Amino acid sequence: LVYFDNAATSFPKPQAVAEAVRDFMLYIGANPGRSGHRLSADAARVVFDAREAIASLLGVSDSRHVIFTQNATEAINLVLRGMLRDGDHVVTTSMEHNSVMRPLRWLSAEYGVNVTQVPADRAGRTTPGDVVAAIEQDTRLVVVNHASNVTGTIAPIAEIKSAIGEIPLLVDAAQTAGGLPINLERDGIDLLACTGHKGLLGPTGTGCLCLRPGMEKLVQPLMRGGTGSHSESDEQPEHLPDRYESGTRNAAGIAGLGAGVRYLLEQGVNEVHQHEQELTGMLLDGLRAIRGVTIQGPADPREQVATVSVNIDGITSSEVALALDRRYDIMVRAGLHCAPQAHRTIGTYPEGTVRLSLGPLTTSDEASHVIKAIGEISQEAHQS
Amino acid sequence: VMMGKADEHQCVLVFESIHDVMRAEKELKALAISLDLVPTPRQISSDCGMAIAVQGDDVQRALAGLTTSDSGFIGCYQLVCGKYQKL
């Protein structure tokens, strides 16, 4: 079986990830830090270690500024709903996922938040100059997808931050954390939303928001409730991470996420990125040589993450995905990938694309198998 | 090790959050200070449900280790004549 759907969730995971979840369930099990007993301390240590590992991987100097969420969507909602008020203006791009667009549409309808979507080019590229040109006097936030989940196109976030100055930048790193070097401080990222189950190699139901120190003053919590701290008070504590972590976290999942991130720290994100870049280049070269295949996006491994969207003449994306699954044991995703505006931008709405997405454990043999399968499917579609 | 009944030779270090307790535990262990994680004694206004107990002899070294960083450290308490007093 060849799994080419890592942009949806990474698979396979390193074995240590499954072992960490199992060990937590079998030998620790307790609520992290809520109680004073040894197992509760063991659970808290697991969560602490995972938080420290993420801080180390993403260039967050104080791990208290890593907030565990259930996914990137929750992290994005936390910021958008915790920060934007009546009449605020937000600048974003036409390559955003629905995790950004749906809450913005709702905030716009309910609270009169004004949203400007900066159009990307046909390959999904956003330029810092266009972002700056969209800034208004009451622009309170800029939201940028670090890499498109449709085309893989990487946005120049450090350049965008330099260009927008003091206005806070929220980066949606769902497609990049773990696969592309990220350093919160170096890249000037104010708010970084990550999912745990893609490039960070953790289980589903994990994610995080990383805040540059000071940002917590601008972002209200999405939820308030029990934190295991300041129990004598019925007011939400201000200190991090408790300000944003009400209710028991997904400790078993976080155990696995910690193992995934430590795997990346051992392997090196640069090495993972290089591996994925080589295989993406190989995949692009192979696909380019097939008649009837259109590659969407930049089609250049230096400009994109390990996600490649294609269309094949004479056959729909869903038919291609079904043929790949049933005849070739290749798992891919077809359709609109939860980002309708991105598809309009690149001209694939409403048909969508066949999305091929690699991971750190993908091999060149697997890439060859995919190229051969697409070649055969394309040839058949051409002949019929 | 605290064995249930509070011990007048020990001090209890109290923090803002469990994260701060975990970080302090790591830092104090790196200084080879022997410690025990305990439920925060009820007599101390509970900021966080878990606290760090250290032997009286180690308190000064522990405090020096903690105050070097922004550690979320709230206070050090010692049992004196049955009552916790902040040092």
CSV table of C-alpha atoms in Angstrom, one decimal:
chain,number,residue,atom,x,y,z
A,1,LEU,CA,0.0,0.0,0.0
A,2,VAL,CA,1.3,3.4,-0.9
A,3,TYR,CA,0.0,6.3,1.2
A,4,PHE,CA,0.2,9.6,-0.6
A,5,ASP,CA,-2.3,11.6,1.5
A,6,ASN,CA,0.1,13.1,4.1
A,7,ALA,CA,-1.4,16.6,3.6
A,8,ALA,CA,-4.6,15.1,5.2
A,9,THR,CA,-2.8,13.3,7.9
A,10,SER,CA,0.7,11.7,8.0
A,11,PHE,CA,0.9,8.0,7.8
A,12,PRO,CA,2.8,5.9,8.7
A,13,LYS,CA,3.9,7.5,11.9
A,14,PRO,CA,7.3,6.7,13.5
A,15,GLN,CA,6.8,3.6,15.7
A,16,ALA,CA,7.8,5.7,18.8
A,17,VAL,CA,4.6,7.7,18.3
A,18,ALA,CA,2.3,4.7,18.7
A,19,GLU,CA,4.4,3.3,21.5
A,20,ALA,CA,4.2,6.6,23.4
A,21,VAL,CA,0.4,6.6,23.1
A,22,ARG,CA,0.2,3.0,24.2
A,23,ASP,CA,2.6,3.5,27.2
A,24,PHE,CA,0.6,6.5,28.3
A,25,MET,CA,-2.7,4.5,28.2
A,26,LEU,CA,-1.2,1.4,29.8
A,27,TYR,CA,1.1,2.8,32.5
A,28,ILE,CA,0.3,6.4,33.2
A,29,GLY,CA,-3.3,7.2,32.4
A,30,ALA,CA,-3.8,9.9,35.0
A,31,ASN,CA,-5.0,13.5,34.5
A,32,PRO,CA,-1.9,15.7,33.9
A,33,GLY,CA,-1.3,17.8,36.9
A,34,ARG,CA,-4.9,18.0,38.2
A,35,SER,CA,-4.1,15.8,41.3
A,36,GLY,CA,-1.1,15.6,43.5
A,37,HIS,CA,-0.3,11.9,43.1
A,38,ARG,CA,2.6,10.3,41.3
A,39,LEU,CA,0.7,9.2,38.2
A,40,SER,CA,-0.7,12.7,37.8
A,41,ALA,CA,2.9,14.0,38.0
A,42,ASP,CA,4.0,11.5,35.4
A,43,ALA,CA,1.2,12.6,33.1
A,44,ALA,CA,2.1,16.3,33.6
A,45,ARG,CA,5.7,15.4,32.8
A,46,VAL,CA,4.7,13.9,29.5
A,47,VAL,CA,2.8,17.0,28.6
A,48,PHE,CA,5.6,19.2,29.7
A,49,ASP,CA,8.2,17.3,27.7
A,50,ALA,CA,6.0,17.5,24.6
A,51,ARG,CA,5.6,21.2,25.1
A,52,GLU,CA,9.4,21.7,25.4
A,53,ALA,CA,10.0,19.6,22.3
A,54,ILE,CA,7.6,21.7,20.3
A,55,ALA,CA,9.1,24.9,21.6
A,56,SER,CA,12.6,23.7,20.6
A,57,LEU,CA,11.4,22.6,17.1
A,58,LEU,CA,9.6,25.9,16.3
A,59,GLY,CA,11.9,28.4,17.9
A,60,VAL,CA,9.7,29.4,20.8
A,61,SER,CA,12.0,30.7,23.6
A,62,ASP,CA,9.6,30.0,26.5
A,63,SER,CA,7.5,26.8,26.2
A,64,ARG,CA,4.7,28.4,28.2
A,65,HIS,CA,3.8,30.1,24.9
A,66,VAL,CA,3.0,26.7,23.3
A,67,ILE,CA,-0.7,26.1,23.8
A,68,PHE,CA,-2.1,22.7,23.2
A,69,THR,CA,-5.3,22.6,21.1
A,70,GLN,CA,-7.1,19.7,19.3
A,71,ASN,CA,-5.9,20.8,15.9
A,72,ALA,CA,-4.9,23.8,13.8
A,73,THR,CA,-8.5,24.8,13.2
A,74,GLU,CA,-9.0,25.3,17.0
A,75,ALA,CA,-5.8,27.3,17.2
A,76,ILE,CA,-6.9,29.5,14.3
A,77,ASN,CA,-10.4,29.9,15.8
A,78,LEU,CA,-8.8,30.8,19.1
A,79,VAL,CA,-7.0,33.7,17.6
A,80,LEU,CA,-9.7,34.9,15.2
A,81,ARG,CA,-12.5,34.8,17.8
A,82,GLY,CA,-10.3,35.9,20.6
A,83,MET,CA,-8.8,38.9,18.9
A,84,LEU,CA,-11.3,40.4,16.3
A,85,ARG,CA,-14.0,42.8,17.4
A,86,ASP,CA,-16.7,44.8,15.7
A,87,GLY,CA,-15.5,46.7,12.7
A,88,ASP,CA,-11.9,45.3,12.7
A,89,HIS,CA,-10.2,44.7,9.4
A,90,VAL,CA,-8.3,41.6,8.5
A,91,VAL,CA,-6.1,40.9,5.6
A,92,THR,CA,-5.8,37.3,4.3
A,93,THR,CA,-5.1,35.6,1.0
A,94,SER,CA,-7.1,33.8,-1.6
A,95,MET,CA,-5.2,30.5,-0.8
A,96,GLU,CA,-6.7,30.0,2.7
A,97,HIS,CA,-8.2,26.8,3.9
A,98,ASN,CA,-11.8,26.9,5.3
A,99,SER,CA,-10.3,26.7,8.8
A,100,VAL,CA,-9.5,30.4,8.2
A,101,MET,CA,-12.3,31.4,5.8
A,102,ARG,CA,-15.3,30.0,7.6
A,103,PRO,CA,-14.6,31.7,10.9
A,104,LEU,CA,-13.8,34.9,9.1
A,105,ARG,CA,-17.0,34.7,7.1
A,106,TRP,CA,-18.9,34.2,10.3
A,107,LEU,CA,-17.2,37.0,12.1
A,108,SER,CA,-17.9,39.2,9.1
A,109,ALA,CA,-21.7,38.4,9.1
A,110,GLU,CA,-22.1,38.5,12.9
A,111,TYR,CA,-19.8,41.2,14.0
A,112,GLY,CA,-19.0,43.3,10.9
A,113,VAL,CA,-15.4,42.2,10.7
A,114,ASN,CA,-14.1,43.4,7.3
A,115,VAL,CA,-12.0,40.9,5.4
A,116,THR,CA,-9.8,41.6,2.4
A,117,GLN,CA,-8.5,38.6,0.5
A,118,VAL,CA,-5.3,39.3,-1.4
A,119,PRO,CA,-5.4,37.4,-4.6
A,120,ALA,CA,-2.6,35.0,-5.3
A,121,ASP,CA,-1.4,34.2,-8.8
A,122,ARG,CA,-2.4,31.0,-10.7
A,123,ALA,CA,0.3,29.1,-9.0
A,124,GLY,CA,-0.9,30.2,-5.6
A,125,ARG,CA,1.9,32.7,-5.0
A,126,THR,CA,1.2,35.7,-2.7
A,127,THR,CA,3.5,38.7,-2.8
A,128,PRO,CA,4.4,40.8,0.3
A,129,GLY,CA,3.7,44.0,-1.7
A,130,ASP,CA,0.1,42.9,-2.4
A,131,VAL,CA,-0.4,42.2,1.3
A,132,VAL,CA,0.9,45.6,2.3
A,133,ALA,CA,-1.3,47.3,-0.3
A,134,ALA,CA,-4.4,45.8,1.4
A,135,ILE,CA,-3.6,47.2,4.8
A,136,GLU,CA,-6.0,49.8,6.1
A,137,GLN,CA,-5.9,52.0,9.1
A,138,ASP,CA,-7.9,49.6,11.3
A,139,THR,CA,-6.2,46.4,10.1
A,140,ARG,CA,-5.8,44.4,13.2
A,141,LEU,CA,-4.5,41.1,11.9
A,142,VAL,CA,-2.9,39.5,8.8
A,143,VAL,CA,-3.5,35.8,8.3
A,144,VAL,CA,-1.4,33.8,5.9
A,145,ASN,CA,-1.4,30.2,4.9
A,146,HIS,CA,2.3,29.1,5.2
A,147,ALA,CA,1.8,26.6,2.5
A,148,SER,CA,-1.3,25.8,0.4
A,149,ASN,CA,-2.9,22.4,1.1
A,150,VAL,CA,-4.0,22.4,-2.6
A,151,THR,CA,-0.8,23.4,-4.5
A,152,GLY,CA,1.8,23.2,-1.8
A,153,THR,CA,2.9,26.8,-2.7
A,154,ILE,CA,5.0,28.3,0.1
A,155,ALA,CA,4.2,31.9,1.2
A,156,PRO,CA,7.1,34.2,2.0
A,157,ILE,CA,6.1,34.7,5.6
A,158,ALA,CA,9.3,36.4,6.9
A,159,GLU,CA,9.1,38.9,4.0
A,160,ILE,CA,5.4,39.5,4.6
A,161,LYS,CA,6.1,40.2,8.3
A,162,SER,CA,8.9,42.6,7.5
A,163,ALA,CA,6.5,44.4,5.1
A,164,ILE,CA,3.5,44.7,7.5
A,165,GLY,CA,5.5,45.9,10.4
A,166,GLU,CA,3.8,46.0,13.8
A,167,ILE,CA,0.5,44.4,12.6
A,168,PRO,CA,0.2,40.9,14.1
A,169,LEU,CA,0.7,38.0,11.7
A,170,LEU,CA,-1.1,34.7,12.2
A,171,VAL,CA,0.5,31.9,10.2
A,172,ASP,CA,-1.5,28.8,9.4
A,173,ALA,CA,1.3,26.2,9.5
A,174,ALA,CA,-1.0,23.1,9.1
A,175,GLN,CA,1.0,22.1,6.0
A,176,THR,CA,4.5,23.1,7.0
A,177,ALA,CA,5.2,22.5,10.7
A,178,GLY,CA,7.6,19.6,10.8
A,179,GLY,CA,8.3,19.6,7.1
A,180,LEU,CA,9.7,23.1,6.7
A,181,PRO,CA,12.1,24.8,9.0
A,182,ILE,CA,10.1,27.3,11.2
A,183,ASN,CA,11.5,29.6,13.8
A,184,LEU,CA,8.9,31.9,15.5
A,185,GLU,CA,11.5,34.5,16.5
A,186,ARG,CA,13.6,34.5,13.4
A,187,ASP,CA,10.7,34.5,11.0
A,188,GLY,CA,8.9,37.3,12.9
A,189,ILE,CA,5.7,35.1,13.4
A,190,ASP,CA,3.4,36.5,16.1
A,191,LEU,CA,1.0,33.7,16.2
A,192,LEU,CA,1.6,30.2,14.7
A,193,ALA,CA,-1.2,27.7,14.3
A,194,CYS,CA,-0.1,24.0,13.9
A,195,THR,CA,-1.8,20.7,13.7
A,196,GLY,CA,-0.1,17.8,15.5
A,197,HIS,CA,-1.2,15.0,13.2
A,198,LYS,CA,0.5,16.0,9.9
A,199,GLY,CA,4.1,17.1,9.7
A,200,LEU,CA,4.6,16.9,13.4
A,201,LEU,CA,3.8,13.2,13.2
A,202,GLY,CA,1.5,13.0,16.2
A,203,PRO,CA,-2.0,11.4,16.5
A,204,THR,CA,-5.1,13.1,15.3
A,205,GLY,CA,-6.8,15.3,17.9
A,206,THR,CA,-3.6,17.2,18.7
A,207,GLY,CA,-2.3,20.6,17.7
A,208,CYS,CA,-1.0,23.8,19.1
A,209,LEU,CA,-0.9,27.6,19.0
A,210,CYS,CA,2.5,29.3,19.6
A,211,LEU,CA,2.4,32.9,20.7
A,212,ARG,CA,5.1,35.5,20.6
A,213,PRO,CA,5.4,36.9,24.1
A,214,GLY,CA,2.9,39.8,24.5
A,215,MET,CA,0.4,38.4,22.1
A,216,GLU,CA,-1.5,36.9,25.0
A,217,LYS,CA,-2.6,40.4,25.9
A,218,LEU,CA,-4.4,40.7,22.5
A,219,VAL,CA,-6.0,37.3,22.4
A,220,GLN,CA,-8.9,36.3,24.6
A,221,PRO,CA,-9.3,32.6,25.4
A,222,LEU,CA,-11.7,30.6,23.3
A,223,MET,CA,-12.9,28.7,26.3
A,224,ARG,CA,-12.8,29.2,30.0
A,225,GLY,CA,-12.9,26.6,32.7
A,226,GLY,CA,-10.9,24.3,35.0
A,227,THR,CA,-7.1,24.5,34.7
A,228,GLY,CA,-5.9,22.8,37.9
A,229,SER,CA,-4.5,26.1,39.0
A,230,HIS,CA,-6.0,29.0,41.1
A,231,SER,CA,-8.7,26.6,42.2
A,232,GLU,CA,-9.9,29.0,44.9
A,233,SER,CA,-10.9,31.6,42.2
A,234,ASP,CA,-13.8,31.4,39.7
A,235,GLU,CA,-11.9,33.7,37.3
A,236,GLN,CA,-9.8,32.5,34.5
A,237,PRO,CA,-6.0,32.6,35.3
A,238,GLU,CA,-3.9,35.0,33.2
A,239,HIS,CA,-0.7,33.0,33.1
A,240,LEU,CA,0.3,30.8,30.2
A,241,PRO,CA,-0.4,28.1,29.2
A,242,ASP,CA,-3.4,27.8,31.7
A,243,ARG,CA,-5.1,31.0,30.3
A,244,TYR,CA,-5.9,29.0,27.1
A,245,GLU,CA,-6.0,25.4,28.3
A,246,SER,CA,-9.3,24.9,30.1
A,247,GLY,CA,-10.5,21.4,30.5
A,248,THR,CA,-8.3,18.3,30.4
A,249,ARG,CA,-6.0,18.1,27.4
A,250,ASN,CA,-5.6,15.1,25.1
A,251,ALA,CA,-2.8,13.7,27.2
A,252,ALA,CA,-2.5,10.4,25.4
A,253,GLY,CA,-2.4,12.2,22.1
A,254,ILE,CA,0.1,14.7,23.4
A,255,ALA,CA,2.3,11.8,24.5
A,256,GLY,CA,2.3,10.6,20.9
A,257,LEU,CA,2.8,14.2,19.6
A,258,GLY,CA,5.8,14.6,21.8
A,259,ALA,CA,7.3,11.4,20.4
A,260,GLY,CA,6.7,12.6,16.9
A,261,VAL,CA,8.4,16.0,17.5
A,262,ARG,CA,11.4,14.3,19.2
A,263,TYR,CA,11.7,12.1,16.1
A,264,LEU,CA,11.9,15.2,14.0
A,265,LEU,CA,14.4,16.8,16.4
A,266,GLU,CA,16.6,13.7,16.0
A,267,GLN,CA,16.2,13.5,12.3
A,268,GLY,CA,16.5,17.2,11.7
A,269,VAL,CA,13.7,19.2,10.0
A,270,ASN,CA,16.3,20.3,7.4
A,271,GLU,CA,17.0,16.7,6.5
A,272,VAL,CA,13.3,15.8,6.4
A,273,HIS,CA,12.7,18.9,4.2
A,274,GLN,CA,15.6,17.9,1.9
A,275,HIS,CA,14.2,14.3,1.6
A,276,GLU,CA,10.7,15.5,0.8
A,277,GLN,CA,12.1,18.1,-1.7
A,278,GLU,CA,14.1,15.4,-3.6
A,279,LEU,CA,11.0,13.2,-3.8
A,280,THR,CA,8.8,16.1,-4.8
A,281,GLY,CA,11.2,17.0,-7.6
A,282,MET,CA,11.3,13.3,-8.8
A,283,LEU,CA,7.5,13.2,-8.7
A,284,LEU,CA,7.2,16.5,-10.6
A,285,ASP,CA,9.7,15.4,-13.3
A,286,GLY,CA,7.8,12.1,-13.7
A,287,LEU,CA,4.4,13.7,-14.0
A,288,ARG,CA,5.7,16.4,-16.4
A,289,ALA,CA,6.6,13.7,-18.8
A,290,ILE,CA,3.1,12.2,-18.9
A,291,ARG,CA,0.9,13.5,-21.8
A,292,GLY,CA,-2.5,14.8,-20.6
A,293,VAL,CA,-1.3,15.6,-17.0
A,294,THR,CA,-1.6,19.2,-15.8
A,295,ILE,CA,0.4,20.1,-12.7
A,296,GLN,CA,-1.2,22.8,-10.7
A,297,GLY,CA,0.9,25.2,-8.6
A,298,PRO,CA,4.5,26.2,-9.0
A,299,ALA,CA,5.7,22.7,-10.0
A,300,ASP,CA,9.1,23.6,-8.5
A,301,PRO,CA,10.2,21.8,-5.3
A,302,ARG,CA,12.0,25.0,-4.1
A,303,GLU,CA,8.7,26.9,-4.1
A,304,GLN,CA,6.4,24.2,-2.6
A,305,VAL,CA,6.1,21.6,0.1
A,306,ALA,CA,5.7,17.9,-0.7
A,307,THR,CA,2.1,18.4,-2.0
A,308,VAL,CA,1.4,18.2,-5.7
A,309,SER,CA,-2.0,18.7,-7.3
A,310,VAL,CA,-2.7,17.4,-10.8
A,311,ASN,CA,-5.5,17.0,-13.3
A,312,ILE,CA,-5.7,14.4,-16.0
A,313,ASP,CA,-7.4,15.1,-19.3
A,314,GLY,CA,-10.6,13.1,-19.9
A,315,ILE,CA,-11.1,11.8,-16.4
A,316,THR,CA,-12.3,13.4,-13.2
A,317,SER,CA,-10.3,13.7,-10.1
A,318,SER,CA,-12.6,11.4,-8.1
A,319,GLU,CA,-12.3,8.7,-10.8
A,320,VAL,CA,-8.5,9.0,-10.7
A,321,ALA,CA,-8.5,8.7,-6.9
A,322,LEU,CA,-10.7,5.6,-7.1
A,323,ALA,CA,-8.6,3.9,-9.8
A,324,LEU,CA,-5.4,4.6,-7.8
A,325,ASP,CA,-6.9,3.1,-4.7
A,326,ARG,CA,-8.6,0.0,-6.2
A,327,ARG,CA,-6.1,-0.9,-8.9
A,328,TYR,CA,-2.8,0.4,-7.6
A,329,ASP,CA,-3.2,0.5,-3.8
A,330,ILE,CA,-2.4,4.2,-3.8
A,331,MET,CA,-4.2,6.5,-1.4
A,332,VAL,CA,-4.7,10.1,-2.5
A,333,ARG,CA,-7.3,12.8,-2.1
A,334,ALA,CA,-9.5,14.1,-4.8
A,335,GLY,CA,-11.8,17.2,-5.1
A,336,LEU,CA,-11.7,20.6,-3.5
A,337,HIS,CA,-9.6,20.0,-0.4
A,338,CYS,CA,-11.7,22.4,1.9
A,339,ALA,CA,-10.3,25.5,0.1
A,340,PRO,CA,-12.8,26.6,-2.6
A,341,GLN,CA,-11.2,30.1,-3.0
A,342,ALA,CA,-7.8,28.5,-3.5
A,343,HIS,CA,-9.3,26.4,-6.3
A,344,ARG,CA,-10.9,29.5,-7.9
A,345,THR,CA,-7.5,31.1,-7.7
A,346,ILE,CA,-5.7,28.4,-9.6
A,347,GLY,CA,-8.7,27.7,-11.9
A,348,THR,CA,-9.7,24.3,-10.7
A,349,TYR,CA,-13.1,25.2,-9.3
A,350,PRO,CA,-15.4,23.2,-9.1
A,351,GLU,CA,-13.6,20.2,-10.6
A,352,GLY,CA,-10.9,20.1,-8.0
A,353,THR,CA,-7.6,18.2,-8.3
A,354,VAL,CA,-6.0,14.9,-7.5
A,355,ARG,CA,-3.7,15.7,-4.6
A,356,LEU,CA,-0.5,13.7,-4.1
A,357,SER,CA,1.2,14.4,-0.8
A,358,LEU,CA,4.3,12.8,0.5
A,359,GLY,CA,5.7,12.5,4.0
A,360,PRO,CA,9.1,12.0,5.7
A,361,LEU,CA,8.8,8.2,5.4
A,362,THR,CA,7.9,8.2,1.7
A,363,THR,CA,10.4,6.3,-0.5
A,364,SER,CA,11.5,6.9,-4.0
A,365,ASP,CA,10.1,3.4,-5.0
A,366,GLU,CA,6.7,4.6,-3.9
A,367,ALA,CA,7.1,7.8,-5.9
A,368,SER,CA,8.0,5.7,-9.0
A,369,HIS,CA,4.9,3.5,-8.4
A,370,VAL,CA,2.7,6.6,-8.3
A,371,ILE,CA,4.2,8.1,-11.5
A,372,LYS,CA,3.7,4.8,-13.4
A,373,ALA,CA,0.1,4.4,-12.2
A,374,ILE,CA,-0.8,8.0,-13.2
A,375,GLY,CA,0.9,7.4,-16.6
A,376,GLU,CA,-1.3,4.3,-17.2
A,377,ILE,CA,-4.5,6.0,-16.0
A,378,SER,CA,-3.7,9.0,-18.2
A,379,GLN,CA,-3.0,6.8,-21.2
A,380,GLU,CA,-6.3,4.9,-20.8
A,381,ALA,CA,-8.2,8.1,-20.4
A,382,HIS,CA,-6.6,9.4,-23.6
A,383,GLN,CA,-7.4,6.3,-25.6
A,384,SER,CA,-11.1,6.0,-24.5
B,1,VAL,CA,10.2,11.9,51.1
B,2,MET,CA,7.0,13.3,52.6
B,3,MET,CA,5.1,10.3,54.0
B,4,GLY,CA,1.8,11.9,54.6
B,5,LYS,CA,2.3,13.8,57.8
B,6,ALA,CA,3.9,17.2,57.1
B,7,ASP,CA,7.5,17.5,58.1
B,8,GLU,CA,8.9,20.7,59.8
B,9,HIS,CA,12.3,20.0,58.1
B,10,GLN,CA,10.8,20.4,54.7
B,11,CYS,CA,9.9,23.5,52.7
B,12,VAL,CA,7.1,23.6,50.1
B,13,LEU,CA,7.7,25.5,46.9
B,14,VAL,CA,4.5,26.8,45.3
B,15,PHE,CA,4.0,27.8,41.6
B,16,GLU,CA,1.5,29.4,39.3
B,17,SER,CA,0.8,26.3,37.2
B,18,ILE,CA,1.7,22.7,36.8
B,19,HIS,CA,3.9,23.7,33.8
B,20,ASP,CA,6.0,25.8,36.2
B,21,VAL,CA,6.2,22.9,38.6
B,22,MET,CA,7.4,20.6,35.9
B,23,ARG,CA,10.0,23.1,34.7
B,24,ALA,CA,11.2,23.8,38.3
B,25,GLU,CA,11.4,20.0,38.9
B,26,LYS,CA,13.7,19.7,35.8
B,27,GLU,CA,15.8,22.7,36.9
B,28,LEU,CA,16.2,21.5,40.5
B,29,LYS,CA,17.0,17.9,39.4
B,30,ALA,CA,19.7,19.4,37.2
B,31,LEU,CA,21.2,21.0,40.3
B,32,ALA,CA,21.1,17.6,42.0
B,33,ILE,CA,18.6,18.8,44.6
B,34,SER,CA,16.5,16.0,46.0
B,35,LEU,CA,12.8,16.8,45.8
B,36,ASP,CA,9.4,15.4,46.0
B,37,LEU,CA,6.2,16.4,44.2
B,38,VAL,CA,3.3,16.6,46.6
B,39,PRO,CA,-0.3,17.9,46.7
B,40,THR,CA,-0.1,21.5,47.7
B,41,PRO,CA,-0.9,21.6,51.5
B,42,ARG,CA,-4.4,22.9,52.0
B,43,GLN,CA,-3.2,25.4,54.5
B,44,ILE,CA,-1.4,27.2,51.7
B,45,SER,CA,-3.6,29.2,49.4
B,46,SER,CA,-3.5,26.8,46.5
B,47,ASP,CA,-2.3,28.4,43.2
B,48,CYS,CA,-1.6,25.0,41.7
B,49,GLY,CA,-2.6,21.6,43.0
B,50,MET,CA,0.9,20.3,42.9
B,51,ALA,CA,3.9,21.6,44.8
B,52,ILE,CA,7.6,20.7,45.2
B,53,ALA,CA,8.9,19.7,48.7
B,54,VAL,CA,12.6,20.1,49.4
B,55,GLN,CA,14.7,19.4,52.5
B,56,GLY,CA,15.4,22.5,54.6
B,57,ASP,CA,19.1,22.2,54.0
B,58,ASP,CA,18.5,22.6,50.2
B,59,VAL,CA,16.1,25.5,50.3
B,60,GLN,CA,18.6,28.3,49.7
B,61,ARG,CA,20.2,26.4,46.7
B,62,ALA,CA,16.7,25.7,45.4
B,63,LEU,CA,15.6,29.3,45.6
B,64,ALA,CA,18.8,30.5,43.9
B,65,GLY,CA,18.2,28.0,41.1
B,66,LEU,CA,14.6,29.2,40.6
B,67,THR,CA,15.0,32.9,40.8
B,68,THR,CA,17.4,33.0,37.9
B,69,SER,CA,14.6,32.8,35.5
B,70,ASP,CA,11.0,33.9,35.1
B,71,SER,CA,9.8,30.7,36.7
B,72,GLY,CA,6.2,31.3,37.8
B,73,PHE,CA,7.5,30.8,41.4
B,74,ILE,CA,5.1,32.1,44.0
B,75,GLY,CA,6.6,31.3,47.3
B,76,CYS,CA,8.4,29.0,49.7
B,77,TYR,CA,6.5,27.8,52.8
B,78,GLN,CA,7.8,26.1,55.9
B,79,LEU,CA,5.8,24.4,58.6
B,80,VAL,CA,6.5,26.1,61.9
B,81,CYS,CA,4.6,25.0,65.0
B,82,GLY,CA,1.9,23.4,62.8
B,83,LYS,CA,1.4,26.4,60.6
B,84,TYR,CA,2.8,27.1,57.1
B,85,GLN,CA,4.8,30.4,57.0
B,86,LYS,CA,6.0,32.0,53.9
B,87,LEU,CA,9.8,32.4,54.0
